[in-house]
JSON list of C-alpha atoms in Angstrom, two decimals:
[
{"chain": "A", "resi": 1, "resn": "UNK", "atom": "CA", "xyz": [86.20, 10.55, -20.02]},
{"chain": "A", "resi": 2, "resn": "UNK", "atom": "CA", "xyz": [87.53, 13.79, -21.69]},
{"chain": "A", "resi": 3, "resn": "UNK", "atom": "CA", "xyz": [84.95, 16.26, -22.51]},
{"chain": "A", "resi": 4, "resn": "UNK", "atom": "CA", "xyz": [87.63, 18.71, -24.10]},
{"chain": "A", "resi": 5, "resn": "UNK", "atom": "CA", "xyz": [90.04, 17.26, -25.94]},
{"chain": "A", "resi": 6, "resn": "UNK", "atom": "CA", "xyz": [92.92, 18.36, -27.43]},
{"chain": "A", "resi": 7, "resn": "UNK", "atom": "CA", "xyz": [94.51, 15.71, -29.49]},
{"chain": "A", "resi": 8, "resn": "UNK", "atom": "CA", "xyz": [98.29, 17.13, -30.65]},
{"chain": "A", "resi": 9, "resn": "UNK", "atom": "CA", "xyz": [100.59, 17.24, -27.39]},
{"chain": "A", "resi": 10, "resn": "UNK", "atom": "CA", "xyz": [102.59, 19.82, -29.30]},
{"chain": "A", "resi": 11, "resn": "UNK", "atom": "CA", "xyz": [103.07, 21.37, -32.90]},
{"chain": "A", "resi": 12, "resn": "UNK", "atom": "CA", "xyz": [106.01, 23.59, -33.92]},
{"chain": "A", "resi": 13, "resn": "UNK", "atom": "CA", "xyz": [105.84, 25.95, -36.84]},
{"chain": "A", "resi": 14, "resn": "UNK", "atom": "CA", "xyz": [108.04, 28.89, -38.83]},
{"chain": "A", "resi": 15, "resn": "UNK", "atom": "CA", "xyz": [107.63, 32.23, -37.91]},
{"chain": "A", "resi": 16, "resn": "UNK", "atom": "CA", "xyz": [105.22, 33.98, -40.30]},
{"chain": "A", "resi": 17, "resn": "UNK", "atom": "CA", "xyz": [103.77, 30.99, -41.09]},
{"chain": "A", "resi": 18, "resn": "UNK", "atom": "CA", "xyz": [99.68, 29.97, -40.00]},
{"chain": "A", "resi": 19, "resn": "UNK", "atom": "CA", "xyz": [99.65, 28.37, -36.34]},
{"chain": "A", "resi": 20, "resn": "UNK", "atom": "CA", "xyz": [96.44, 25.97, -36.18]},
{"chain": "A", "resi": 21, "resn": "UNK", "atom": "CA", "xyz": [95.72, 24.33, -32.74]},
{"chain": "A", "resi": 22, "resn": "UNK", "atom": "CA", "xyz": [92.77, 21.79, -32.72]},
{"chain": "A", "resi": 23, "resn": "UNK", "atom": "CA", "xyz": [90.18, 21.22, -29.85]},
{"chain": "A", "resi": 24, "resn": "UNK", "atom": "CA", "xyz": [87.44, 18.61, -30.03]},
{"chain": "A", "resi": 25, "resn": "UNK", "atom": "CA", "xyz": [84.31, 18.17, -27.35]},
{"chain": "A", "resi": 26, "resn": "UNK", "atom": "CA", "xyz": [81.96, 15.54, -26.81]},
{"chain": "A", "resi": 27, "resn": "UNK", "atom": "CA", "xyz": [79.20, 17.93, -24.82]},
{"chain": "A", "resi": 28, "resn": "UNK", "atom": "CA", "xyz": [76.52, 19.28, -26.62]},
{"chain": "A", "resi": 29, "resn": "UNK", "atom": "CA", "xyz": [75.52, 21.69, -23.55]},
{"chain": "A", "resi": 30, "resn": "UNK", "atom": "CA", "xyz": [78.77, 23.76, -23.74]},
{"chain": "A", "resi": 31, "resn": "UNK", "atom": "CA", "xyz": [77.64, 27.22, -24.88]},
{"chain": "A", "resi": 32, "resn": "UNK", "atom": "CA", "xyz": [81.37, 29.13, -24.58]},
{"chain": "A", "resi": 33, "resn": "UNK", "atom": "CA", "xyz": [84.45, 27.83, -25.59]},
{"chain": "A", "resi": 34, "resn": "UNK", "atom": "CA", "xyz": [88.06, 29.97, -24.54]},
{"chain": "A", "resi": 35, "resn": "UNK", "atom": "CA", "xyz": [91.42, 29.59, -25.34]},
{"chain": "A", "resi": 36, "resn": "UNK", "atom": "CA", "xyz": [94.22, 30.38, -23.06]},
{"chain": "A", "resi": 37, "resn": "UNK", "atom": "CA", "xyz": [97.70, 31.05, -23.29]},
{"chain": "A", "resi": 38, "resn": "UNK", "atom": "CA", "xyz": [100.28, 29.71, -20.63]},
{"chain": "A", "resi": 39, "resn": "UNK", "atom": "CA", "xyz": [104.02, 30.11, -19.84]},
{"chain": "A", "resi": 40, "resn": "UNK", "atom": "CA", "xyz": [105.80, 28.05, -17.70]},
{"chain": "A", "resi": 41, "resn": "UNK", "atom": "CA", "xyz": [105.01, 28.38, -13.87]},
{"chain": "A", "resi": 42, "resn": "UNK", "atom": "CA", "xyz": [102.63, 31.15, -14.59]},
{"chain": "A", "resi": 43, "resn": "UNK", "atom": "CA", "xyz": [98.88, 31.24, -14.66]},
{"chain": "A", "resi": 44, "resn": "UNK", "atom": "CA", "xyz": [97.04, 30.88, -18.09]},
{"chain": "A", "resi": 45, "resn": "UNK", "atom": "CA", "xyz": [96.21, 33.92, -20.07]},
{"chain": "A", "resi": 46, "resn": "UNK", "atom": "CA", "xyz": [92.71, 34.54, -21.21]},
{"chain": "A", "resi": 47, "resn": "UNK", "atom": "CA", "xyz": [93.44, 34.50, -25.39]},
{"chain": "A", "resi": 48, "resn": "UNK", "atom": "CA", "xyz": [89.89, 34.66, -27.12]},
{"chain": "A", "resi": 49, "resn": "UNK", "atom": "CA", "xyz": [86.65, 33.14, -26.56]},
{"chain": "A", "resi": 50, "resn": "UNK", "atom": "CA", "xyz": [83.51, 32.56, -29.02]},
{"chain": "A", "resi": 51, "resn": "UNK", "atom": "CA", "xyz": [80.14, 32.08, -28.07]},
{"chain": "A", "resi": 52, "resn": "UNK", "atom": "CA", "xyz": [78.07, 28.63, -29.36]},
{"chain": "A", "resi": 53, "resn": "UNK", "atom": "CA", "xyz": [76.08, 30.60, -31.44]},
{"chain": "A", "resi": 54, "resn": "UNK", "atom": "CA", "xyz": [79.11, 32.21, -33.45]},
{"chain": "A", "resi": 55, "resn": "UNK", "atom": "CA", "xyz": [80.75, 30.25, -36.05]},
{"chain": "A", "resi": 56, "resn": "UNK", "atom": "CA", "xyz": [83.69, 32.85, -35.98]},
{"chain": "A", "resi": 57, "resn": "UNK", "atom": "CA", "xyz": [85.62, 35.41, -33.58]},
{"chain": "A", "resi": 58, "resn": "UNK", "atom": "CA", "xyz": [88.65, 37.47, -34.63]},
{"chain": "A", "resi": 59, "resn": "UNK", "atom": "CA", "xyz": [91.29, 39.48, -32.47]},
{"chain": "A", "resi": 60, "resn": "UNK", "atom": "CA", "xyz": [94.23, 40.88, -34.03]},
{"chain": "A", "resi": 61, "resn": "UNK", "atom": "CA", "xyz": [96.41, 38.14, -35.06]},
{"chain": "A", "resi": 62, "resn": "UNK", "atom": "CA", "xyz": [94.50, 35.54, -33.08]},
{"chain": "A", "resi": 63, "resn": "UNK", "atom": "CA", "xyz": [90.70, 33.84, -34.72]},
{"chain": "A", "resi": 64, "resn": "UNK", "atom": "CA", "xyz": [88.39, 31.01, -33.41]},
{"chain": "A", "resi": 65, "resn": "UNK", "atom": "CA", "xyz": [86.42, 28.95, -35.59]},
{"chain": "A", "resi": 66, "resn": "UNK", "atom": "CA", "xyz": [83.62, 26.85, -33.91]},
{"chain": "A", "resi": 67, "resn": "UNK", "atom": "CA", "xyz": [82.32, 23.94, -36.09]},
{"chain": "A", "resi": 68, "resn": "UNK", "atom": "CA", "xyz": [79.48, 23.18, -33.99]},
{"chain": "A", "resi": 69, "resn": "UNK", "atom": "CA", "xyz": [78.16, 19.89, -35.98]},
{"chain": "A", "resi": 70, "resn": "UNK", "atom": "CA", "xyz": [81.41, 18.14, -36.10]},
{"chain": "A", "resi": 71, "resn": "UNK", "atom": "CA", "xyz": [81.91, 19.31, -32.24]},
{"chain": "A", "resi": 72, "resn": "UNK", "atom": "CA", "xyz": [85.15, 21.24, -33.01]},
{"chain": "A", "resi": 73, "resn": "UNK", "atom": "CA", "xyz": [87.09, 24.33, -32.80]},
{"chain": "A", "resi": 74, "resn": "UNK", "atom": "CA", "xyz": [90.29, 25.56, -33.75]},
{"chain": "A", "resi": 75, "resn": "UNK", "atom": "CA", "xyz": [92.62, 28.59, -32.86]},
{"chain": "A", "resi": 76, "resn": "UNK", "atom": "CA", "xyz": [94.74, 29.97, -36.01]},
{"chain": "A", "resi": 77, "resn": "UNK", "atom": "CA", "xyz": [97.17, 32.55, -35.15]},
{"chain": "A", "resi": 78, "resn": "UNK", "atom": "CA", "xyz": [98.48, 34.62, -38.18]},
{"chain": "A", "resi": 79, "resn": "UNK", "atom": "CA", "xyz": [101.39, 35.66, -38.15]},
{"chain": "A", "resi": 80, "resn": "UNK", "atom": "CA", "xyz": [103.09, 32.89, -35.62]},
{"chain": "A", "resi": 81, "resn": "UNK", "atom": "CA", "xyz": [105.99, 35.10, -33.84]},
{"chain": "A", "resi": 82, "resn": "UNK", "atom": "CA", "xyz": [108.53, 33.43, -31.40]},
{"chain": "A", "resi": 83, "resn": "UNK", "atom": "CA", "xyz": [106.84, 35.22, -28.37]},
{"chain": "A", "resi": 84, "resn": "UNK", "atom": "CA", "xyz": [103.66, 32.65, -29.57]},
{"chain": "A", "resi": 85, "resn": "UNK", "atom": "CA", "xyz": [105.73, 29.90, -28.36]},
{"chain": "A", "resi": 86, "resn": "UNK", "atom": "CA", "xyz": [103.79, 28.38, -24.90]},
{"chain": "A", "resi": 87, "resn": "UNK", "atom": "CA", "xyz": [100.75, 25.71, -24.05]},
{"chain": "A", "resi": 88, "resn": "UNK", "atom": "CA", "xyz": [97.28, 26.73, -25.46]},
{"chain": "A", "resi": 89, "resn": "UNK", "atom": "CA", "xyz": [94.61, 25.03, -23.38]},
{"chain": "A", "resi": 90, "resn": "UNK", "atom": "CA", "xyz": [90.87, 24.96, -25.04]},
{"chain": "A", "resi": 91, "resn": "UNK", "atom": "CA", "xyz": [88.46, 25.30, -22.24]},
{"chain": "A", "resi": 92, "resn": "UNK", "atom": "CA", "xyz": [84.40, 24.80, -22.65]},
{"chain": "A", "resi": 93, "resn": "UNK", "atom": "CA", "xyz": [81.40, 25.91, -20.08]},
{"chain": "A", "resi": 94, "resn": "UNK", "atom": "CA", "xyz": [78.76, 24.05, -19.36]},
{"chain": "A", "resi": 95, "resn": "UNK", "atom": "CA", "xyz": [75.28, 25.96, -20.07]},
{"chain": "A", "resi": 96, "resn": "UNK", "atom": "CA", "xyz": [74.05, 27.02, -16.73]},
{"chain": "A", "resi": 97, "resn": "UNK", "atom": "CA", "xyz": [77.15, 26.18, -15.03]},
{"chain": "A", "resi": 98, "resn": "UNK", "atom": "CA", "xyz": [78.00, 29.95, -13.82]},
{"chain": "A", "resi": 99, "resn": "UNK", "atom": "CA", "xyz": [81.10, 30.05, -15.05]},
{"chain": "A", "resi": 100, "resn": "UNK", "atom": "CA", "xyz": [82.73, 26.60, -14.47]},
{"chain": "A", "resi": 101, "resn": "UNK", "atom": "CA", "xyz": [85.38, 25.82, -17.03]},
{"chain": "A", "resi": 102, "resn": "UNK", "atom": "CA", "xyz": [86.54, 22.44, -18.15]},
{"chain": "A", "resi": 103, "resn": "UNK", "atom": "CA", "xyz": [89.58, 22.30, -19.83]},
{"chain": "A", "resi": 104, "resn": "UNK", "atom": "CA", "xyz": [91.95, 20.38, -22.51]},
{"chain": "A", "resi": 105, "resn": "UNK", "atom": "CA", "xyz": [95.21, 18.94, -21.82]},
{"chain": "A", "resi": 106, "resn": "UNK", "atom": "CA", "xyz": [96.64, 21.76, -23.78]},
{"chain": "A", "resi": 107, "resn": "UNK", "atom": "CA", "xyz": [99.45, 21.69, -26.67]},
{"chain": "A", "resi": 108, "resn": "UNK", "atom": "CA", "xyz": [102.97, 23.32, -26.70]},
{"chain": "A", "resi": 109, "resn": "UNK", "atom": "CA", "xyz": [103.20, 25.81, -29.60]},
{"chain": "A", "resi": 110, "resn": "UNK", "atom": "CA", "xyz": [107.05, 26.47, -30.53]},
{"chain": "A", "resi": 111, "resn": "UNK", "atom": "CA", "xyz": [107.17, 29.05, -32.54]},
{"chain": "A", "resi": 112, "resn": "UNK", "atom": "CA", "xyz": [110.73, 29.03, -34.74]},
{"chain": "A", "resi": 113, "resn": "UNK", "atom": "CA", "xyz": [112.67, 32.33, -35.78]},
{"chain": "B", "resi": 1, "resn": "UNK", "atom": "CA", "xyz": [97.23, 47.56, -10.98]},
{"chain": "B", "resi": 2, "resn": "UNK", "atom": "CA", "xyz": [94.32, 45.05, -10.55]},
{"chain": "B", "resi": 3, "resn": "UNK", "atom": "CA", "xyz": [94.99, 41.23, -10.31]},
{"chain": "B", "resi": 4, "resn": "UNK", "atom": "CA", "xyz": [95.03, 38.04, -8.48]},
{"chain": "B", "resi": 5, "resn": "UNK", "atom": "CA", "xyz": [98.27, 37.19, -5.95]},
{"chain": "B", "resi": 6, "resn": "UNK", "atom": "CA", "xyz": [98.69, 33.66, -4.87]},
{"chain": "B", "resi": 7, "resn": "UNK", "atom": "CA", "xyz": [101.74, 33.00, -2.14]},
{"chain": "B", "resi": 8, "resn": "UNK", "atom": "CA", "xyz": [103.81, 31.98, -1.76]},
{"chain": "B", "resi": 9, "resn": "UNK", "atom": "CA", "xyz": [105.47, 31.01, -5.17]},
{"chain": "B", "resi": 10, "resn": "UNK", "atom": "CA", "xyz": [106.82, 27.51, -4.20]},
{"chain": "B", "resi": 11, "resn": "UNK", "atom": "CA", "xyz": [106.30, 25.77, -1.13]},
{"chain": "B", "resi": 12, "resn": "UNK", "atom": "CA", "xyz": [107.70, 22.71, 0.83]},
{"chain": "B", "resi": 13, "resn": "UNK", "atom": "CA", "xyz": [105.56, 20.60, 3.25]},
{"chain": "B", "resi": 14, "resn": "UNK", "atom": "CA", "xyz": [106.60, 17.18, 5.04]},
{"chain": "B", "resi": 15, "resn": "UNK", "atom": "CA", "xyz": [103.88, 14.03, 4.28]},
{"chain": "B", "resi": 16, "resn": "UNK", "atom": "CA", "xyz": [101.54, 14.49, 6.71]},
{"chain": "B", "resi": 17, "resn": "UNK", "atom": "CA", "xyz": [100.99, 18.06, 7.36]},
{"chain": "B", "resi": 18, "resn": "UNK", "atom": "CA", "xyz": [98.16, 20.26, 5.95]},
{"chain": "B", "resi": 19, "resn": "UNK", "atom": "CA", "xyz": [99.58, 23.26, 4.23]},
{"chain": "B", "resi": 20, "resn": "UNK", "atom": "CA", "xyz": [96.82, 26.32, 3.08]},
{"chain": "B", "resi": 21, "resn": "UNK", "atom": "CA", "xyz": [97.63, 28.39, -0.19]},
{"chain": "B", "resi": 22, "resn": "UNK", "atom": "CA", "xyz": [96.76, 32.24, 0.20]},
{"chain": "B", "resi": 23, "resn": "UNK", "atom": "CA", "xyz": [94.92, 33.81, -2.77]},
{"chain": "B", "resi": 24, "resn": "UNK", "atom": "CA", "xyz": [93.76, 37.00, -3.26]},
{"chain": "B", "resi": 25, "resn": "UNK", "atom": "CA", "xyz": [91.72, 39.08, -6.13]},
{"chain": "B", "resi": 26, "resn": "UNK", "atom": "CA", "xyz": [90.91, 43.40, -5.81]},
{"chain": "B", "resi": 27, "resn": "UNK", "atom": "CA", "xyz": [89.46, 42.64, -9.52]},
{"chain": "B", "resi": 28, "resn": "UNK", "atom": "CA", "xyz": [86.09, 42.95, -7.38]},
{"chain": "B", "resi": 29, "resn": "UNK", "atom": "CA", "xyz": [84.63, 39.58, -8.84]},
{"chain": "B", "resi": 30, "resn": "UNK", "atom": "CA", "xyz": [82.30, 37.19, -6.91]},
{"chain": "B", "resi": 31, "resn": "UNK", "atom": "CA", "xyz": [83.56, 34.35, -8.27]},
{"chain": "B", "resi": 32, "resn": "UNK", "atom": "CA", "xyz": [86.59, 32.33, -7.26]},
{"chain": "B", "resi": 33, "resn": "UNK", "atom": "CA", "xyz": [88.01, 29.17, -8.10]},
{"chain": "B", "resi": 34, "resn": "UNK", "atom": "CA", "xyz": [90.58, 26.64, -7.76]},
{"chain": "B", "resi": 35, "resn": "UNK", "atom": "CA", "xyz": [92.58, 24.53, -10.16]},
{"chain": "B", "resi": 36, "resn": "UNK", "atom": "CA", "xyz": [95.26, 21.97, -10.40]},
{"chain": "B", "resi": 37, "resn": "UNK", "atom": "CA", "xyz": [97.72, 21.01, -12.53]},
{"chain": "B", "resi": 38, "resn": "UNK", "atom": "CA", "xyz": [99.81, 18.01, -12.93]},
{"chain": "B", "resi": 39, "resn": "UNK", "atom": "CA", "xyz": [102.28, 17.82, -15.88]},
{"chain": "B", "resi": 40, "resn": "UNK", "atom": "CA", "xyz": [100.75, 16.75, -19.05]},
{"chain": "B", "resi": 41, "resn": "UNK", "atom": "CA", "xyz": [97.41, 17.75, -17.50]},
{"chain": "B", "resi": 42, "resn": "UNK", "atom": "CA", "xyz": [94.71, 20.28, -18.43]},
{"chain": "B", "resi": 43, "resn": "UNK", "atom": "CA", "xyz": [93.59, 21.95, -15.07]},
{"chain": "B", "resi": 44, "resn": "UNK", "atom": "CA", "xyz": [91.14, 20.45, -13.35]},
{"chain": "B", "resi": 45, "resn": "UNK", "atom": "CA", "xyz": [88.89, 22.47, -10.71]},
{"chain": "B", "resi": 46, "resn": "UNK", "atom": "CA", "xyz": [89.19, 21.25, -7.13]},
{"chain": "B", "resi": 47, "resn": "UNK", "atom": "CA", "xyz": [86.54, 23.95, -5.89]},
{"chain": "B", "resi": 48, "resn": "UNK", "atom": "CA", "xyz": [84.91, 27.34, -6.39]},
{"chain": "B", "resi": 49, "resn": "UNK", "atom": "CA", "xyz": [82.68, 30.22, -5.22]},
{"chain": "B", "resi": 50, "resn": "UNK", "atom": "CA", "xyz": [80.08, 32.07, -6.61]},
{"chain": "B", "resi": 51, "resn": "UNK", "atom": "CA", "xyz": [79.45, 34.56, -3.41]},
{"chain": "B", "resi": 52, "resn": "UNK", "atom": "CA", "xyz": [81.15, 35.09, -0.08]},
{"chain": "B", "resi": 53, "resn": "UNK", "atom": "CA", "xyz": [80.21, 32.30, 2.25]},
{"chain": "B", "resi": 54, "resn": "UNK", "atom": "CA", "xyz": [79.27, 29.94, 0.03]},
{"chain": "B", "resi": 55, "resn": "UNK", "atom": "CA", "xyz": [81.78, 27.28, -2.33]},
{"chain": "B", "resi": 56, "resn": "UNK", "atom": "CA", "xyz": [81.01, 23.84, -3.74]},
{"chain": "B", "resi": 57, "resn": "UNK", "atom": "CA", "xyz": [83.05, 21.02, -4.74]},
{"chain": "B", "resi": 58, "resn": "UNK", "atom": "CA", "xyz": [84.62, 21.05, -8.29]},
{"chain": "B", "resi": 59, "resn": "UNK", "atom": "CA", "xyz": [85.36, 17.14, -9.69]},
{"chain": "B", "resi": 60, "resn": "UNK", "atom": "CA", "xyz": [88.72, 16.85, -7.17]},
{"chain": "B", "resi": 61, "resn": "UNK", "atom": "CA", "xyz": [87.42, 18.11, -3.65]},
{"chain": "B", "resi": 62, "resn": "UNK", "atom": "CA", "xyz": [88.73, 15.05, -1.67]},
{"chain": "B", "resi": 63, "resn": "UNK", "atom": "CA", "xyz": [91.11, 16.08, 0.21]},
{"chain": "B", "resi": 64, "resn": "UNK", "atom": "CA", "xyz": [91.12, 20.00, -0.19]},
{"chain": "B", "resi": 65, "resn": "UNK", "atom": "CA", "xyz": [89.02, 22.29, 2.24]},
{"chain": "B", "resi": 66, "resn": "UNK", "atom": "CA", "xyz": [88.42, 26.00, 1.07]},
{"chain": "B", "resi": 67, "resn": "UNK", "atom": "CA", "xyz": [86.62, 28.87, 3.20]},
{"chain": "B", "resi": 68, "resn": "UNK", "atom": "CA", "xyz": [84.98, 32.07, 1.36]},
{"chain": "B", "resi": 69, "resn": "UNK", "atom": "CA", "xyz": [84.78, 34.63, 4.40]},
{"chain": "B", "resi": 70, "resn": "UNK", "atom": "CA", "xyz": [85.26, 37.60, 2.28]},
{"chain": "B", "resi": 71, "resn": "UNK", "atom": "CA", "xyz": [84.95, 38.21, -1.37]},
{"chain": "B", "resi": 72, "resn": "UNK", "atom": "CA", "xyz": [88.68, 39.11, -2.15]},
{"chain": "B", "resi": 73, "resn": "UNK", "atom": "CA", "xyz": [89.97, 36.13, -0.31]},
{"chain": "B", "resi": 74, "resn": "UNK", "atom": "CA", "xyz": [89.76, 32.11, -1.33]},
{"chain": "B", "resi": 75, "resn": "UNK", "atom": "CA", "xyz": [91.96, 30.12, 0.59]},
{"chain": "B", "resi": 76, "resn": "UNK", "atom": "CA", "xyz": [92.99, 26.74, -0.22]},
{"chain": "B", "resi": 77, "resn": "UNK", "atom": "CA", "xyz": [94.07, 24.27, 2.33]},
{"chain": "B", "resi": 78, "resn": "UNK", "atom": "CA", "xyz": [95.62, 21.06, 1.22]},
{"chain": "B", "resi": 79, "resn": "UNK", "atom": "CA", "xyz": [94.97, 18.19, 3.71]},
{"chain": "B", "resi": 80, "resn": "UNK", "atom": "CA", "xyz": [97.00, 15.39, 4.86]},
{"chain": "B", "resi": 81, "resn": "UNK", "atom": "CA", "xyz": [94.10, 13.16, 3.53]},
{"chain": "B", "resi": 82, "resn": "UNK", "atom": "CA", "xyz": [94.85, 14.64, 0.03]},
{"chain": "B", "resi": 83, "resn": "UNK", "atom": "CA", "xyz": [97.09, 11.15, -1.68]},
{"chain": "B", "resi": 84, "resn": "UNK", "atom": "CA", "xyz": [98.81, 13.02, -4.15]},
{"chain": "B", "resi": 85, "resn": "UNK", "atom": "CA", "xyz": [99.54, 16.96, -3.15]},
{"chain": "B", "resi": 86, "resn": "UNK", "atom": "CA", "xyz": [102.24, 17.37, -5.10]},
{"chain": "B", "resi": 87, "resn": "UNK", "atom": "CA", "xyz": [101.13, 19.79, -7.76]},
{"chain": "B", "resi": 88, "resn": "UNK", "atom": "CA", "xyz": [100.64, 22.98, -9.61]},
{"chain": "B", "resi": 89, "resn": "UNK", "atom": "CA", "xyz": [97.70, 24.92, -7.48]},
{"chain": "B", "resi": 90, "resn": "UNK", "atom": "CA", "xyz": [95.97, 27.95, -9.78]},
{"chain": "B", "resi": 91, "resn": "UNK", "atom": "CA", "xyz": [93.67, 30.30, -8.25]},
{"chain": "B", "resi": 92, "resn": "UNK", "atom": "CA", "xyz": [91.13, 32.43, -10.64]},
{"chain": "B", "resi": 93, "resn": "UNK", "atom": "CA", "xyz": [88.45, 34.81, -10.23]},
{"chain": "B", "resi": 94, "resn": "UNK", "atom": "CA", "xyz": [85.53, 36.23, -12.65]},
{"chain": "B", "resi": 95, "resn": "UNK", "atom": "CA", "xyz": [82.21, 38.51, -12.40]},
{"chain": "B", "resi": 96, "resn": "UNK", "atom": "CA", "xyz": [79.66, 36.24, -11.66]},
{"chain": "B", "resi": 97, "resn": "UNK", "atom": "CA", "xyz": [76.51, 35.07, -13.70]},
{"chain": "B", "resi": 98, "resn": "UNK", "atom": "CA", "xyz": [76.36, 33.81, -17.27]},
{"chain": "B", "resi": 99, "resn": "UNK", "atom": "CA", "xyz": [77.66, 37.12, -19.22]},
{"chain": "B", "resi": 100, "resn": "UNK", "atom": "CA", "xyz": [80.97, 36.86, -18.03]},
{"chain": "B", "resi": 101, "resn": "UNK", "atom": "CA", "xyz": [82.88, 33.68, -18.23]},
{"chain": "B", "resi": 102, "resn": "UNK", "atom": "CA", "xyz": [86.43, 34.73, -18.50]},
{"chain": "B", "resi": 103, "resn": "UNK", "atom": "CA", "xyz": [88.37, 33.62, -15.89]},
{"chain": "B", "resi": 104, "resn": "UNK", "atom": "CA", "xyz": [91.37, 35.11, -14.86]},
{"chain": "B", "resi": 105, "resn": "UNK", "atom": "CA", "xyz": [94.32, 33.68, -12.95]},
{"chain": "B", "resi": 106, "resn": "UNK", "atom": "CA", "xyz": [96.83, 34.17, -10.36]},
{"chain": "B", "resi": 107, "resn": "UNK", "atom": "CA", "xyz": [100.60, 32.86, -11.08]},
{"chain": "B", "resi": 108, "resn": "UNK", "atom": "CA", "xyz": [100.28, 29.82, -9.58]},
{"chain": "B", "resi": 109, "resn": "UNK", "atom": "CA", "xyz": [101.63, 27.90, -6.13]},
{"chain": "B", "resi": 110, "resn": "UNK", "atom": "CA", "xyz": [103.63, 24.97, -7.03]},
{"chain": "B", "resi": 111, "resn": "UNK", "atom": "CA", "xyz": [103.64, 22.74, -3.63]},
{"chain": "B", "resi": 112, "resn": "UNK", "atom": "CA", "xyz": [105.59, 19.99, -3.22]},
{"chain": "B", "resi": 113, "resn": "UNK", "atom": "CA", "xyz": [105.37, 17.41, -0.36]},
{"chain": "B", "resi": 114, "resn": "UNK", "atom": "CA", "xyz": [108.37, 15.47, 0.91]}
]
């Protein structure tokens, strides 16, 4: 059973335009959530992260909104550019874990000119 | 220029053998882990260190053995009891304890058995 899950596969959208990438979890002892950004046969990219006691965390072009009663976050990127285009996996730590990480499946952002 | 190597890149093993993945982190973190990836897949940890000589098993350990003999060093060996080797192997590293939780990876050994 999935205790990160990230329901869209993929999601293209215009450049300029509002990127929104979705990540549900089903664990109520997760107290940070990350996003990462990964290329093709390259490691993922630490993106952002938000503690469970934020509702909000901003960084340049990049924000994370945690919804912790409906168990959800979401990663908007504003203004999408081409160079956005790659697999953003939503990863969650178990309280107490020391730094343990589960992840998402991921979904491919394609970013058009 | 601080970072994580893993080598090599791609690698080739015959069915049967045990092949070990070389990683390697002067970021001066105690923690070290590894993932895999199969396509489609989110990356799933096979094991991972908190402090030199000491690792436990992540929620895929069968068929992986790892060693922690020095704290910028995490090799991986991939055993011929592993059933399905064939994958995307991704080494990170982070400062231990619960302040820091960003991980941060190597480039990744893709390993395919024939």
């Amino acid at each position: 059973d999935q205790q990160v899950k990230q329901n869209s596969p993929s999601l293209s959208v215009q450049e300029g335009r509002i990127s929104i990438l979705n990540c549900d979890y089903t664990n109520s002892m997760f107290d940070y959530f990350l996003w990462y950004k990964k290329y093709p046969a390259e490691g993922p990219t630490f993106l952002i992260s938000i503690s469970s006691i934020k509702d909000k965390n901003e960084d340049g072009r990049f924000t994370v909104f945690l919804n912790k009663s409906a168990k959800h976050l979401s990663l908007h990127i504003v203004p999408s550019q081409p160079g956005d285009s790659a697999v953003y996996f939503c990863a969650a730590r178990v309280t107490g874990s020391q730094g343990n990480l589960i992840f998402g499946k991921g979904t491919k952002l394609s970013v058009k000119p | 220029d601080g970072g994580i190597t893993q080598s090599p890149k791609y690698l080739f093993r015959k069915e049967g053998q045990n092949v070990t993945l070389s990683c390697e982190q002067n970021l001066n973190h105690d923690a070290m882990y590894w993932y895999r990836q199969d396509p489609g897949q989110g990356l799933r940890l096979i094991y991972y260190s908190q402090i030199v000589n000491d690792f436990q098993k992540g929620d895929i350990a069968e068929g992986y053995s790892v060693s922690r003999e020095k704290k910028e060093s995490f090799p991986l060996t991939v055993t011929s009891a592993q059933k399905n080797p064939t994958a995307f192997y991704l080494c990170a590293s982070s400062r231990a304890g619960t302040s820091y939780n960003e991980q941060f990876f190597g480039p990744g050994t893709r390993l395919t058995v024939l």
